[in-house]
PDB file of C-alpha atoms in Angstrom:
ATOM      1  CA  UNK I 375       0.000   0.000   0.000  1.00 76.00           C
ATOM      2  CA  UNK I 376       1.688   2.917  -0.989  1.00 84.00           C
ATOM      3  CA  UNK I 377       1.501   6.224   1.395  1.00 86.00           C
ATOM      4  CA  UNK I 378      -0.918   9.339   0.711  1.00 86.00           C
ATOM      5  CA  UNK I 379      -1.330  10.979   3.340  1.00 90.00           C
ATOM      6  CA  UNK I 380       1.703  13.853   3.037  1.00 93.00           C
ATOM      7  CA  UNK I 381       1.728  17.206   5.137  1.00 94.00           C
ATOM      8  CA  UNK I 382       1.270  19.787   2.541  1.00 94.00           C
ATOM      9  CA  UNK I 383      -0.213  22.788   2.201  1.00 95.00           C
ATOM     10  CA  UNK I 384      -3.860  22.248   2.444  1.00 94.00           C
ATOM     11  CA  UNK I 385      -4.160  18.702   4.209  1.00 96.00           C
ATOM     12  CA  UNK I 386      -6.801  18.453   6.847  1.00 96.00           C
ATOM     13  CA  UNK I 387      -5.638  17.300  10.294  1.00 97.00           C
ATOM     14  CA  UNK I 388      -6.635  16.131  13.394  1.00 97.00           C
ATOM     15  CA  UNK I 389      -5.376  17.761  16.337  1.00 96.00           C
ATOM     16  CA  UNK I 390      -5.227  14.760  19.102  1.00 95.00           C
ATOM     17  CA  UNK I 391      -3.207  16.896  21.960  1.00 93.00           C
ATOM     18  CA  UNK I 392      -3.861  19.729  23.962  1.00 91.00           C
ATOM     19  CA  UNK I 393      -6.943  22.889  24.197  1.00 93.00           C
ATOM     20  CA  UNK I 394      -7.977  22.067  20.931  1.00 94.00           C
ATOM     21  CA  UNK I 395      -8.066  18.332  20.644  1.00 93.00           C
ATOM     22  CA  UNK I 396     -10.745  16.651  18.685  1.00 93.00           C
ATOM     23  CA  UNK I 397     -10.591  19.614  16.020  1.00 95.00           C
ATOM     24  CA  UNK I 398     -10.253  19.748  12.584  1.00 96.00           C
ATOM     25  CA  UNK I 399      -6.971  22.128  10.971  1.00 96.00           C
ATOM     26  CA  UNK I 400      -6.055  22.884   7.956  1.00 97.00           C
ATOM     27  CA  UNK I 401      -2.323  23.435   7.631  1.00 97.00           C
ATOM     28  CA  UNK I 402      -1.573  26.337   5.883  1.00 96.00           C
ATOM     29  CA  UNK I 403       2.130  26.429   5.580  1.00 96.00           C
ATOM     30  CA  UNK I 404       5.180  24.544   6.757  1.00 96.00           C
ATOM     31  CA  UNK I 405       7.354  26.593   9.596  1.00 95.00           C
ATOM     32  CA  UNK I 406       9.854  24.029  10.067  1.00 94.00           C
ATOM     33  CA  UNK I 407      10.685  20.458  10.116  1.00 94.00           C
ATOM     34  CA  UNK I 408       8.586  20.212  13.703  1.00 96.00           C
ATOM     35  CA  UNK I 409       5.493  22.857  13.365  1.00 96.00           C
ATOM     36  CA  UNK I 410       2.919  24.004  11.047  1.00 96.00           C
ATOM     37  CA  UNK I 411       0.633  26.702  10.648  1.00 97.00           C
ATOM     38  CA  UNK I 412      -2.518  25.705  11.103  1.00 96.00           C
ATOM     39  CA  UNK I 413      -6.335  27.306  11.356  1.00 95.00           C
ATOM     40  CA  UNK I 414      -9.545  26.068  10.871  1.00 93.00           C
ATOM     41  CA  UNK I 415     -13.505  26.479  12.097  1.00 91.00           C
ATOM     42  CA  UNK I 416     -13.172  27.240  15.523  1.00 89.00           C
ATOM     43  CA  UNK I 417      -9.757  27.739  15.718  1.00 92.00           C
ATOM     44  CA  UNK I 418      -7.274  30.148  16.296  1.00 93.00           C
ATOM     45  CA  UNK I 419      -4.141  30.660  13.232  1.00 95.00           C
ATOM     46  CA  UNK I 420      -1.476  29.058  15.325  1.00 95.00           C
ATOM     47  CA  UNK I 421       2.222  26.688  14.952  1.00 96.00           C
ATOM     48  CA  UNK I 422       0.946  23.701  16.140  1.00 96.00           C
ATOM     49  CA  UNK I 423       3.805  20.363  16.599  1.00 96.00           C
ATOM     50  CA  UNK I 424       3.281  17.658  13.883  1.00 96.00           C
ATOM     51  CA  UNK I 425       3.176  15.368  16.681  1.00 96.00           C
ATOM     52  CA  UNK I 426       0.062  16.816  17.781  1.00 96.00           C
ATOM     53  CA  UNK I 427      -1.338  16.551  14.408  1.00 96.00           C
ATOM     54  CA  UNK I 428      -2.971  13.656  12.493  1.00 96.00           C
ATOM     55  CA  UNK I 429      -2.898  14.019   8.979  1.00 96.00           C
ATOM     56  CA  UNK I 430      -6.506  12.708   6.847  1.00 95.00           C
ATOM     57  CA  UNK I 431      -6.894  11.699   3.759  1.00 94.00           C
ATOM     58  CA  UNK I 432      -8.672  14.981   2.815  1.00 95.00           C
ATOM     59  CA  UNK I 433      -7.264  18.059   1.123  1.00 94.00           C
ATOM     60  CA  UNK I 434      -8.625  21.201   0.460  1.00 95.00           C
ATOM     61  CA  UNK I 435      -7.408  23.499  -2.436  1.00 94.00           C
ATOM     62  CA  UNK I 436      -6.201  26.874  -1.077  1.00 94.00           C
ATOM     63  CA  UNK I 437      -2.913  29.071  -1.296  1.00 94.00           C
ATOM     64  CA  UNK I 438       0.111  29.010   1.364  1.00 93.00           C
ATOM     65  CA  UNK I 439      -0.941  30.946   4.040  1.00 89.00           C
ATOM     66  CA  UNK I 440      -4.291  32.148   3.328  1.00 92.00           C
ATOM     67  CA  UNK I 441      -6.659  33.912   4.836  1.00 93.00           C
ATOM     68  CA  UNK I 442      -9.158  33.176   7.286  1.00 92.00           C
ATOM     69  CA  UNK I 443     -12.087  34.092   5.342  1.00 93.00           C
ATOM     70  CA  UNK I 444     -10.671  31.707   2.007  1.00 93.00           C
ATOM     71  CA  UNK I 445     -10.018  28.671   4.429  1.00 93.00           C
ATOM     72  CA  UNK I 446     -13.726  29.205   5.905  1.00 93.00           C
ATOM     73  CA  UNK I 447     -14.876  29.192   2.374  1.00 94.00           C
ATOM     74  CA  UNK I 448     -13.247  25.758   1.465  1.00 94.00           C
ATOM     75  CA  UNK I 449     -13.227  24.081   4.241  1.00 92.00           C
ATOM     76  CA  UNK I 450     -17.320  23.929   3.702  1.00 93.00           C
ATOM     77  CA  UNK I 451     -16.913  23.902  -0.287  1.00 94.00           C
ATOM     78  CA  UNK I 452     -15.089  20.735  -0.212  1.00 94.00           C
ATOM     79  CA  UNK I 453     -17.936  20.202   2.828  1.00 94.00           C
ATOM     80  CA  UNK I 454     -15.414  18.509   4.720  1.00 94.00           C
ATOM     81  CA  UNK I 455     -17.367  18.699   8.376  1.00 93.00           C
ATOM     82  CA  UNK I 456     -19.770  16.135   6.492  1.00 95.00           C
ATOM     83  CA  UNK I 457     -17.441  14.287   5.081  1.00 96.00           C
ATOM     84  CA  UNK I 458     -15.000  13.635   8.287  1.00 95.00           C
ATOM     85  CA  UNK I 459     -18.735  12.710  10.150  1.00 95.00           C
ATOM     86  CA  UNK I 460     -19.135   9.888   7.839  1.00 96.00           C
ATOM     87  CA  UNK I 461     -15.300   7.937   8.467  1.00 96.00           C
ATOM     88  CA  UNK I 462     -15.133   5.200  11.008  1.00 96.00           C
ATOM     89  CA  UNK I 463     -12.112   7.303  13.054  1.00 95.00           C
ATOM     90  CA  UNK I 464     -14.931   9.903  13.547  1.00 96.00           C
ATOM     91  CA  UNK I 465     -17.259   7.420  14.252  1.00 97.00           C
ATOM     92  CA  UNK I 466     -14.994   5.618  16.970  1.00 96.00           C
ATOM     93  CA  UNK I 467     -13.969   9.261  18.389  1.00 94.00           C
ATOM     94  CA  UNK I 468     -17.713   9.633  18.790  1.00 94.00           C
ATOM     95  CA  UNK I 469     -18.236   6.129  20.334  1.00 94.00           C
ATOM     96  CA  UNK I 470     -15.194   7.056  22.892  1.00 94.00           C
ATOM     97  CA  UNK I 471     -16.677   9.941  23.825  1.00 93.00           C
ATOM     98  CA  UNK I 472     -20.014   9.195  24.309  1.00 94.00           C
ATOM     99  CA  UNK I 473     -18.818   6.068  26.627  1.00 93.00           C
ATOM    100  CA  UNK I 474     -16.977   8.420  28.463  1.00 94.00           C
ATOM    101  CA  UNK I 475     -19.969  10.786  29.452  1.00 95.00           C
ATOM    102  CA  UNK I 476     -22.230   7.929  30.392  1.00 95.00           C
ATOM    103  CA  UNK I 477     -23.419   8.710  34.406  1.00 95.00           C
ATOM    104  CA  UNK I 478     -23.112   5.139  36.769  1.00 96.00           C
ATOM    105  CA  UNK I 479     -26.631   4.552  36.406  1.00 97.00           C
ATOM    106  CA  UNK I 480     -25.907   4.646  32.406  1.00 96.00           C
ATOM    107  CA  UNK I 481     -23.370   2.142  32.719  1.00 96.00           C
ATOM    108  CA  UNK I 482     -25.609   0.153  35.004  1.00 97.00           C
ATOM    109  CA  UNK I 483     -28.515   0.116  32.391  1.00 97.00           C
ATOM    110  CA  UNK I 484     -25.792  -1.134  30.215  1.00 96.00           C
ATOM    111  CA  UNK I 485     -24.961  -4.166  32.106  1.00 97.00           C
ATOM    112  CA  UNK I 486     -28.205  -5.346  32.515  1.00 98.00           C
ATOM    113  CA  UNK I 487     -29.022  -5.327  28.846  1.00 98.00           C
ATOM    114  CA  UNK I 488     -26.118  -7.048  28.225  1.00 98.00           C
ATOM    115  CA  UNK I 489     -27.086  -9.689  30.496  1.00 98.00           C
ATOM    116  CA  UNK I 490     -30.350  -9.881  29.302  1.00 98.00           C
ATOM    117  CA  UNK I 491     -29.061 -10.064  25.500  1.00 98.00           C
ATOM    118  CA  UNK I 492     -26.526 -12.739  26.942  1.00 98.00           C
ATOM    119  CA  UNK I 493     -29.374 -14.363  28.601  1.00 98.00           C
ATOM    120  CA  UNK I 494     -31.345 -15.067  24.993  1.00 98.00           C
ATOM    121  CA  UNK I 495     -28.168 -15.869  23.437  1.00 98.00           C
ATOM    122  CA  UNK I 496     -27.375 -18.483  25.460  1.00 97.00           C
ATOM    123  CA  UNK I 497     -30.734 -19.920  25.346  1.00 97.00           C
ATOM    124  CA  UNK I 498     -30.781 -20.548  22.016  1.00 97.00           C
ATOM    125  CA  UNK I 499     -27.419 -21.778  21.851  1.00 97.00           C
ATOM    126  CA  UNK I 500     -28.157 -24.628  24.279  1.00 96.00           C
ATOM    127  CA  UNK I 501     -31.934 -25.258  22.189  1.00 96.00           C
ATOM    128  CA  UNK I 502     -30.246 -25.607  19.216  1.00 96.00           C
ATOM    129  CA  UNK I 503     -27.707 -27.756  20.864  1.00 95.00           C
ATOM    130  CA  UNK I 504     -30.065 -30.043  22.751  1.00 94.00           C
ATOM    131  CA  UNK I 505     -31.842 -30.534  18.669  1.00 94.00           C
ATOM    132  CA  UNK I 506     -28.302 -31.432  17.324  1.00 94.00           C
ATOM    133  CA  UNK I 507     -27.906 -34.055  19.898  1.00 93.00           C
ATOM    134  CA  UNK I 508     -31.741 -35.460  19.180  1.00 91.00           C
ATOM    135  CA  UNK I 509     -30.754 -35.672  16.240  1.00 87.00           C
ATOM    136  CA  UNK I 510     -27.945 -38.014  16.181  1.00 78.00           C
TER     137      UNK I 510
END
């Protein structure tokens, strides 16, 4: 498999460290071999490490270190908000979250419809097991 995902200017990232983790960036420019310039919806222009960046598969097309206003503008042409909603990492950052934010009397609602689905699996299991052995 050969590898596409390349910081450049325009590559949407994740940022998975620090105030703004969770959001979406656009990198904008290269500073150096360790930052880029970043900015995004609901986000501040900033020099954020690669290290707290992971890089998408999506790209938008803008200039090297344009303006706020033009990144706005194709960040939701190339509706990318949408797009990122519909991948499985968003999906599993969603999951995670919402797991996280469950109250104990979530997670004990949880449990007991676990049991209960365990419960009807099992009793199946053992009918159709007791008609496999009647049937031998």
């Amino acid at each position: 498999m050969v590898f596409k995902r390349f910081v450049e200017v325009g590559r949407v990232a994740l940022i998975n460290d620090g105030l703004n983790r969770g959001k979406l960036c656009v990198i904008l420019d290269v500073v150096d071999q360790r930052r880029a310039l970043v900015d995004g919806p609901g986000l501040k222009r900033q020099a954020i490490s690669f290290s707290k960046l992971s890089l998408t598969d999506f790209t938008v097309k803008i200039s090297r270190s344009a303006r706020e206003k033009q990144v706005k503008a194709a960040f939701e042409n190339a509706d990318i908000a949408t797009k990122w909603e519909q991948t499985s990492w968003a999906k599993r950052i969603a999951r995670k979250d919402k797991r996280t934010k469950l109250t104990d009397f979530d997670r004990f609602k949880l449990r007991v419809l676990r049991q209960q689905k365990s419960r009807i699996v099992r009793g199946q299991y053992y009918k159709i097991k007791k008609e496999a052995a009647a049937a031998k």
